Short mmCIF file of C-alpha atoms and ligand atoms in Angstrom, two decimals:
data_model
loop_
_atom_site.label_atom_id
_atom_site.label_comp_id
_atom_site.label_asym_id
_atom_site.label_seq_id
_atom_site.Cartn_x
_atom_site.Cartn_y
_atom_site.Cartn_z
CA UNK J 1112 12.13 -4.44 20.45
CA UNK J 1113 14.36 -1.38 20.65
CA UNK J 1114 15.64 -2.15 17.16
CA UNK J 1115 12.39 -1.14 15.50
CA UNK J 1116 11.86 2.35 14.13
CA UNK J 1117 8.14 2.41 14.83
CA UNK J 1118 6.26 0.21 17.25
CA UNK J 1119 2.50 0.48 17.67
CA UNK J 1120 0.88 -1.69 20.30
CA UNK J 1121 -2.90 -1.81 20.56
CA UNK J 1122 -3.32 1.80 19.49
CA UNK J 1123 -6.84 3.25 19.28
CA UNK J 1124 -8.11 6.71 18.40
CA UNK J 1125 -11.70 7.87 18.45
CA UNK J 1126 -13.20 11.06 17.00
CA UNK J 1127 -16.64 11.39 18.58
CA UNK J 1128 -18.60 8.38 17.37
CA UNK J 1129 -15.97 7.33 14.83
CA UNK J 1130 -13.38 4.80 15.88
CA UNK J 1131 -10.72 5.89 13.38
CA UNK J 1132 -8.00 3.54 14.68
CA UNK J 1133 -8.94 0.35 16.48
CA UNK J 1134 -6.25 -1.54 18.41
CA UNK J 1135 -3.68 -1.23 15.65
CA UNK J 1136 -0.35 -2.97 16.16
CA UNK J 1137 2.64 -2.69 13.85
CA UNK J 1138 6.40 -3.02 13.96
CA UNK J 1139 8.47 -1.23 11.31
CA UNK J 1140 12.16 -2.11 11.10
CA UNK J 1141 14.78 0.57 10.75
CA UNK J 1142 15.67 1.52 7.19
CA UNK J 1143 12.66 -0.21 5.65
CA UNK J 1144 10.16 1.36 3.30
CA UNK J 1145 6.75 0.19 4.52
CA UNK J 1146 3.39 0.95 2.92
CA UNK J 1147 0.18 1.33 4.92
CA UNK J 1148 -2.32 0.11 2.36
CA UNK J 1149 -6.08 0.36 2.76
CA UNK J 1150 -9.26 1.86 1.37
CA UNK J 1151 -10.28 5.47 1.90
CA UNK J 1152 -11.46 6.21 5.45
CA UNK J 1153 -9.82 3.17 7.07
CA UNK J 1154 -7.64 5.27 9.40
CA UNK J 1155 -4.33 5.57 7.51
CA UNK J 1156 -3.87 9.32 7.92
CA UNK J 1157 -4.87 9.08 11.59
CA UNK J 1158 -2.18 6.41 12.09
CA UNK J 1159 0.44 8.74 10.58
CA UNK J 1160 -0.75 11.66 12.74
CA UNK J 1161 -0.53 9.47 15.84
CA UNK J 1162 3.05 8.46 14.98
CA UNK J 1163 4.04 12.06 14.23
CA UNK J 1164 2.44 13.22 17.49
CA UNK J 1165 -0.30 15.44 16.05
CA UNK J 1166 -2.85 13.19 17.74
CA UNK J 1167 -2.77 11.41 21.07
CA UNK J 1168 -3.99 7.79 21.25
CA UNK J 1169 -6.95 6.92 23.51
CA UNK J 1170 -5.37 3.53 24.18
CA UNK J 1171 -2.18 1.65 23.42
CA UNK J 1172 1.44 2.70 23.19
CA UNK J 1173 3.66 4.13 20.47
CA UNK J 1174 7.45 3.87 20.35
CA UNK J 1175 9.41 5.94 17.88
CA UNK J 1176 13.10 5.26 17.18
CA UNK J 1177 13.30 3.05 20.26
CA UNK J 1178 11.85 5.62 22.67
CA UNK J 1179 8.38 5.70 24.20
CA UNK J 1180 6.48 8.47 22.42
CA UNK J 1181 2.85 7.98 23.44
CA UNK J 1182 1.03 5.95 26.07
CA UNK J 1183 -1.11 6.37 29.16
CA UNK J 1184 1.49 8.48 30.96
CA UNK J 1185 3.43 10.01 28.12
CA UNK J 1186 2.94 12.06 24.97
CA UNK J 1187 6.06 13.47 23.35
CA UNK J 1188 5.24 16.56 21.26
CA UNK J 1189 5.79 16.31 17.49
CA UNK J 1190 8.89 18.53 17.46
CA UNK J 1191 10.62 16.20 19.91
CA UNK J 1192 10.02 13.08 17.78
CA UNK J 1193 12.62 12.27 15.09
CA UNK J 1194 9.88 12.18 12.48
CA UNK J 1195 9.33 14.20 9.31
CA UNK J 1196 5.92 14.22 7.66
CA UNK J 1197 4.95 15.04 4.09
CA UNK J 1198 1.24 15.86 4.03
CA UNK J 1199 -1.09 14.72 1.28
CA UNK J 1200 -1.53 18.29 -0.04
CA UNK J 1201 2.15 19.11 0.76
CA UNK J 1202 0.99 21.98 3.08
CA UNK J 1203 3.70 24.37 1.87
CA UNK J 1204 3.58 27.94 3.20
CA UNK J 1205 2.38 29.88 0.13
CA UNK J 1206 3.85 33.23 1.26
CA UNK J 1207 7.33 31.78 1.90
CA UNK J 1208 9.95 31.06 -0.75
CA UNK J 1209 11.14 27.53 -1.41
CA UNK J 1210 14.28 28.17 0.68
CA UNK J 1211 12.25 29.56 3.58
CA UNK J 1212 9.83 26.64 3.42
CA UNK J 1213 12.71 24.17 3.57
CA UNK J 1214 14.49 26.06 6.37
CA UNK J 1215 11.34 26.67 8.41
CA UNK J 1216 12.09 24.10 11.13
CA UNK J 1217 15.83 24.82 11.29
CA UNK J 1218 17.73 27.17 13.57
CA UNK J 1219 18.58 30.40 11.76
CA UNK J 1220 22.32 29.72 11.96
CA UNK J 1221 21.92 26.32 10.25
CA UNK J 1222 19.95 27.61 7.29
CA UNK J 1223 22.73 29.02 5.03
CA UNK J 1224 24.56 25.70 4.88
CA UNK J 1225 21.75 23.19 5.31
CA UNK J 1226 19.10 24.64 2.97
CA UNK J 1227 21.27 24.56 -0.22
CA UNK J 1228 22.32 21.02 0.68
CA UNK J 1229 18.70 19.92 1.05
CA UNK J 1230 17.71 21.63 -2.22
CA UNK J 1231 20.54 19.80 -3.96
CA UNK J 1232 19.44 16.52 -2.39
CA UNK J 1233 15.95 16.83 -3.87
CA UNK J 1234 17.17 18.22 -7.20
CA UNK J 1235 15.93 21.79 -6.76
CA UNK J 1236 19.24 23.69 -6.92
CA UNK J 1237 18.72 27.30 -7.95
CA UNK J 1238 14.96 27.32 -7.22
CA UNK J 1239 15.27 28.58 -3.63
CA UNK J 1240 13.87 32.04 -4.44
CA UNK J 1241 10.71 30.80 -6.12
CA UNK J 1242 7.31 30.62 -4.44
CA UNK J 1243 5.34 27.37 -4.25
CA UNK J 1244 2.82 28.49 -6.91
CA UNK J 1245 5.71 28.91 -9.38
CA UNK J 1246 6.53 25.19 -9.18
CA UNK J 1247 5.06 22.05 -10.73
CA UNK J 1248 3.28 19.54 -8.50
CA UNK J 1249 6.30 17.24 -8.51
CA UNK J 1250 8.61 20.10 -7.54
CA UNK J 1251 6.27 21.17 -4.73
CA UNK J 1252 6.38 17.63 -3.43
CA UNK J 1253 10.18 17.74 -3.41
CA UNK J 1254 10.06 20.99 -1.41
CA UNK J 1255 7.77 19.28 1.11
CA UNK J 1256 10.18 16.35 1.23
CA UNK J 1257 13.20 18.64 1.75
CA UNK J 1258 11.33 20.42 4.56
CA UNK J 1259 10.53 17.08 6.21
CA UNK J 1260 14.18 15.98 5.88
CA UNK J 1261 15.62 19.27 7.17
CA UNK J 1262 15.97 18.25 10.84
CA UNK J 1263 17.56 14.92 9.72
CA UNK J 1264 14.73 12.72 11.03
CA UNK J 1265 15.09 8.96 11.52
CA UNK J 1266 11.63 8.42 10.07
CA UNK J 1267 9.75 10.00 7.17
CA UNK J 1268 5.97 9.67 6.89
CA UNK J 1269 4.40 10.21 3.45
CA UNK J 1270 0.62 10.56 3.17
CA UNK J 1271 -0.69 9.46 -0.25
CA UNK J 1272 2.32 11.12 -1.90
CA UNK J 1273 1.31 10.48 -5.49
CA UNK J 1274 -2.47 10.65 -5.36
CA UNK J 1275 -2.62 14.18 -6.82
CA UNK J 1276 -0.24 13.40 -9.64
CA UNK J 1277 -1.19 12.41 -13.20
CA UNK J 1278 -1.07 8.62 -13.54
CA UNK J 1279 1.56 8.75 -16.30
CA UNK J 1280 3.92 10.75 -14.05
CA UNK J 1281 3.39 8.63 -10.96
CA UNK J 1282 5.91 5.95 -11.76
CA UNK J 1283 8.62 8.51 -12.43
CA UNK J 1284 7.89 10.41 -9.21
CA UNK J 1285 7.80 7.21 -7.18
CA UNK J 1286 11.28 6.25 -8.25
CA UNK J 1287 12.44 9.84 -7.84
CA UNK J 1288 11.25 10.06 -4.21
CA UNK J 1289 12.40 6.60 -3.21
CA UNK J 1290 15.68 7.30 -5.02
CA UNK J 1291 16.18 10.27 -2.68
CA UNK J 1292 15.09 8.48 0.50
CA UNK J 1293 16.65 5.03 0.20
CA UNK J 1294 20.30 6.13 0.12
CA UNK J 1295 19.68 8.20 3.28
CA UNK J 1296 18.81 5.03 5.19
CA UNK J 1297 15.77 6.66 6.80
CA UNK J 1298 12.76 4.57 7.67
CA UNK J 1299 9.81 5.41 5.45
CA UNK J 1300 6.17 4.78 6.20
CA UNK J 1301 4.01 5.66 3.25
CA UNK J 1302 0.24 5.69 3.06
CA UNK J 1303 -1.58 4.64 -0.08
CA UNK J 1304 -4.88 3.15 -1.21
CA UNK J 1305 -3.22 1.92 -4.40
CA UNK J 1306 -2.10 -1.69 -4.27
CA UNK J 1307 0.28 -1.40 -7.22
CA UNK J 1308 1.94 1.58 -5.61
CA UNK J 1309 2.39 -0.25 -2.31
CA UNK J 1310 3.69 -3.35 -4.05
CA UNK J 1311 6.13 -1.55 -6.33
CA UNK J 1312 7.65 0.84 -3.79
CA UNK J 1313 7.64 -0.87 -0.40
CA UNK J 1314 9.77 -3.58 1.19
CA UNK J 1315 6.80 -4.60 3.28
CA UNK J 1316 3.11 -3.78 3.26
CA UNK J 1317 0.75 -3.36 6.22
CA UNK J 1318 -2.85 -3.81 5.23
CA UNK J 1319 -5.33 -1.55 7.07
CA UNK J 1320 -9.02 -2.39 7.38
CA UNK J 1321 -11.47 -0.49 9.60
CA UNK J 1322 -8.75 1.08 11.72
CA UNK J 1323 -6.70 -2.01 12.35
CA UNK J 1324 -3.69 -3.66 10.74
CA UNK J 1325 -5.08 -6.93 9.45
CA UNK J 1326 -1.92 -8.28 7.82
CA UNK J 1327 1.73 -7.32 7.41
CA UNK J 1328 4.20 -8.90 5.08
CA UNK J 1329 5.94 -8.70 1.73
CA UNK J 1330 3.85 -7.98 -1.35
CA UNK J 1331 4.17 -11.63 -2.37
CA UNK J 1332 2.97 -12.85 1.02
CA UNK J 1333 -0.09 -10.61 0.89
CA UNK J 1334 -0.91 -11.48 -2.69
CA UNK J 1335 -0.44 -15.24 -2.54
CA UNK J 1336 -1.26 -15.85 1.08
CA UNK J 1337 -3.84 -13.29 2.19
CA UNK J 1338 -5.07 -13.67 5.76
CA UNK J 1339 -8.75 -13.27 4.93
CA UNK J 1340 -11.09 -13.06 2.02
CA UNK J 1341 -11.24 -9.29 2.47
CA UNK J 1342 -7.43 -9.07 2.24
CA UNK J 1343 -7.46 -11.36 -0.80
CA UNK J 1344 -9.92 -9.18 -2.66
CA UNK J 1345 -8.27 -5.90 -1.67
CA UNK J 1346 -4.83 -6.86 -2.98
CA UNK J 1347 -5.97 -8.32 -6.29
CA UNK J 1348 -8.68 -9.95 -8.29
CA UNK J 1349 -9.35 -13.61 -7.87
CA UNK J 1350 -11.76 -16.47 -8.28
CA UNK J 1351 -13.39 -17.47 -5.02
CA UNK J 1352 -14.73 -20.99 -5.31
CA UNK J 1353 -16.83 -22.91 -2.85
CA UNK J 1354 -15.19 -26.04 -1.62
CA UNK J 1355 -15.98 -29.00 0.54
CA UNK J 1356 -13.38 -30.40 2.93
CA UNK J 1357 -12.86 -34.10 3.23
CA UNK J 1358 -9.84 -36.04 4.48
CA UNK J 1359 -7.58 -32.98 4.51
CA UNK J 1360 -8.48 -31.98 0.95
CA UNK J 1361 -10.77 -29.32 -0.47
CA UNK J 1362 -12.81 -30.39 -3.45
CA UNK J 1363 -13.88 -27.71 -5.94
CA UNK J 1364 -15.01 -27.56 -9.56
CA UNK J 1365 -11.40 -26.89 -10.51
CA UNK J 1366 -9.82 -29.74 -8.66
CA UNK J 1367 -8.66 -30.77 -5.24
CA UNK J 1368 -6.31 -28.80 -2.99
CA UNK J 1369 -4.63 -29.27 0.39
CA UNK J 1370 -7.09 -28.04 3.04
CA UNK J 1371 -4.43 -26.22 5.09
CA UNK J 1372 -5.93 -26.91 8.48
CA UNK J 1373 -9.60 -27.02 7.53
CA UNK J 1374 -11.13 -30.17 8.90
CA UNK J 1375 -14.34 -32.11 9.18
CA UNK J 1376 -16.89 -31.65 6.48
CA UNK J 1377 -16.44 -27.86 6.39
CA UNK J 1378 -17.74 -25.70 3.61
CA UNK J 1379 -14.86 -23.37 2.73
CA UNK J 1380 -13.81 -20.89 0.06
CA UNK J 1381 -10.63 -21.15 -1.96
CA UNK J 1382 -8.92 -18.30 -3.78
CA UNK J 1383 -7.48 -18.86 -7.22
CA UNK J 1384 -5.68 -15.89 -8.76
CA UNK J 1385 -6.60 -15.35 -12.44
CA UNK J 1386 -3.04 -15.90 -13.70
CA UNK J 1387 -3.10 -19.45 -12.32
CA UNK J 1388 -5.86 -20.48 -14.71
CA UNK J 1389 -4.34 -21.68 -17.98
CA UNK J 1390 -6.58 -22.02 -21.02
CA UNK J 1391 -6.02 -24.20 -24.05
CA UNK J 1392 -8.42 -24.31 -26.99
CA UNK J 1393 -10.00 -27.74 -27.04
CA UNK J 1394 -13.31 -28.66 -28.78
CA UNK J 1395 -13.84 -31.26 -26.03
CA UNK J 1396 -13.04 -28.78 -23.24
CA UNK J 1397 -15.69 -28.05 -20.60
CA UNK J 1398 -15.07 -24.28 -20.46
CA UNK J 1399 -16.29 -21.59 -22.84
CA UNK J 1400 -14.74 -18.14 -23.34
CA UNK J 1401 -17.66 -15.75 -22.87
CA UNK J 1402 -15.69 -12.50 -22.65
CA UNK J 1403 -12.27 -11.38 -23.81
CA UNK J 1404 -10.59 -8.06 -23.00
CA UNK J 1405 -7.25 -7.19 -24.55
CA UNK J 1406 -5.21 -5.20 -21.99
CA UNK J 1407 -1.82 -4.90 -23.70
CA UNK J 1408 0.63 -7.31 -22.10
CA UNK J 1409 -2.27 -9.40 -20.75
CA UNK J 1410 -5.62 -10.59 -21.97
CA UNK J 1411 -8.44 -10.91 -19.41
CA UNK J 1412 -10.81 -13.80 -20.10
CA UNK J 1413 -14.10 -14.79 -18.53
CA UNK J 1414 -14.68 -18.48 -18.88
CA UNK J 1415 -17.92 -20.26 -18.11
CA UNK J 1416 -17.42 -23.59 -16.35
CA UNK J 1417 -20.36 -25.55 -14.88
CA UNK J 1418 -22.44 -22.37 -14.63
CA UNK J 1419 -19.67 -20.42 -12.84
CA UNK J 1420 -17.78 -17.55 -14.47
CA UNK J 1421 -14.06 -17.68 -13.86
CA UNK J 1422 -11.41 -15.05 -14.51
CA UNK J 1423 -8.23 -15.95 -16.30
CA UNK J 1424 -5.40 -13.55 -17.14
CA UNK J 1425 -3.08 -14.76 -19.87
CA UNK J 1426 -0.10 -13.15 -21.59
CA UNK J 1427 -1.23 -11.58 -24.87
CA UNK J 1428 1.21 -13.85 -26.71
CA UNK J 1429 -1.33 -16.67 -26.08
CA UNK J 1430 -4.42 -16.10 -28.18
CA UNK J 1431 -7.73 -17.74 -27.35
CA UNK J 1432 -10.69 -16.44 -29.39
CA UNK J 1433 -14.00 -15.32 -27.92
CA UNK J 1434 -16.50 -18.17 -27.93
CA UNK J 1435 -13.81 -20.87 -27.99
CA UNK J 1436 -14.22 -24.04 -25.99
CA UNK J 1437 -11.26 -24.46 -23.70
CA UNK J 1438 -9.68 -26.92 -21.32
CA UNK J 1439 -8.78 -25.22 -18.04
CA UNK J 1440 -5.63 -26.21 -16.25
CA UNK J 1441 -4.49 -24.91 -12.91
CA UNK J 1442 -0.90 -23.70 -12.84
CA UNK J 1443 1.07 -24.87 -9.82
CA UNK J 1444 0.73 -22.32 -7.04
CA UNK J 1445 -0.50 -21.77 -3.52
CA UNK J 1446 -4.28 -21.83 -3.17
CA UNK J 1447 -5.39 -20.17 0.09
CA UNK J 1448 -8.43 -21.59 1.88
CA UNK J 1449 -10.80 -19.37 3.87
CA UNK J 1450 -13.25 -20.61 6.47
P1 ADP C 1347 -7.80 7.48 5.60
O1 ADP C 1347 -6.56 8.34 5.67
O2 ADP C 1347 -7.50 6.02 5.59
O3 ADP C 1347 -8.70 7.85 4.46
P2 ADP C 1347 -8.54 8.85 8.05
O4 ADP C 1347 -7.52 8.46 9.06
O5 ADP C 1347 -8.42 10.20 7.45
O6 ADP C 1347 -8.65 7.71 6.94
O7 ADP C 1347 -9.99 8.78 8.71
C1 ADP C 1347 -10.47 7.63 9.42
C2 ADP C 1347 -11.87 7.93 9.94
O8 ADP C 1347 -11.81 8.95 10.94
C3 ADP C 1347 -12.82 8.46 8.88
O9 ADP C 1347 -14.10 7.95 9.16
C4 ADP C 1347 -12.77 9.94 9.07
O10 ADP C 1347 -13.96 10.54 8.65
C5 ADP C 1347 -12.57 10.06 10.57
N1 ADP C 1347 -11.79 11.27 10.95
C6 ADP C 1347 -10.52 11.52 10.60
N2 ADP C 1347 -10.08 12.68 11.14
C7 ADP C 1347 -11.14 13.18 11.84
C8 ADP C 1347 -11.34 14.36 12.65
N3 ADP C 1347 -10.36 15.24 12.83
N4 ADP C 1347 -12.55 14.53 13.20
C9 ADP C 1347 -13.54 13.63 13.03
N5 ADP C 1347 -13.41 12.49 12.31
C10 ADP C 1347 -12.24 12.26 11.72
MG1 MG C 1348 -5.91 9.82 4.37
#
């Protein structure tokens, strides 16, 4: 697997009683932008620190850019790994100018040519003499990025890069940062707890739960084919219906679906994403709209069917009034089954 940029195999890391990373395995291809997505405290930052070499694993092996970096008999120090890291709080040196921050890891002789080039790359030409506190948050982030890129790393690690930024600026900064990184061809591993961020920025997403990578795939794969009920609920809202398996089919209140491997007379759960539930006003319909929230391009409905409340998200061009009786139709789509 020498073609991968990052290879984690059964990596664990314990802090006292806390197992921060628990047998995590992951393969990141060169040149990809991959998001590590998971809730707060699930071990994302620890995973980045292990890859960068700031922590040593208790078990497992880590390969970086095709070379063994950490394992039972080896631990390459951070400065000898071709990895640049942008910390969650940027960690700029407050008493150094922008230019000195960016040039910090470079040999003195390289600085006069390389620092202006890096400042130009991140769009900070002419700001080299400023101090970090004289910059906006977005500009500080670009300084941190330029500093991480200074030694021309193969891999850039970004820890929650947009979590301290106002929501309305996030989208702009996301495309700004990925616009800088993608043309360079570097491999990017970015940590986030925000599903939309992971989905919109990354080529692939690795889902982290309790210190382990529970699923890796494209955003579509995770959303439509989650590996577990936990994964399903973390990457989006959904209706989880009880079902009964018979003859290769799952029977639920909303219809019958392929059982996808479930057999016997198993009780299972099926996941139906809210956008798959189509509503049409119908006085004879067996559903009733009991809640309606206008969200702009979508409307979120809660529909009561046989004593169960279901979520339906419809485009706001389709109007169904509160209290209406509706017929519920299931749009064609994959319906995952959980045992
Ligand atoms: P995340 O970045 O996903 O929020 P972290 O990797 O920071 O998660 O932390 C994972 C777990 O390890 C948490 O329970 C956290 O409290 C614990 N932890 C992280 N770093 C340390 C440390 N240096 N000492 C003790 N516990 C730590
Ligand atoms: Mg963290």
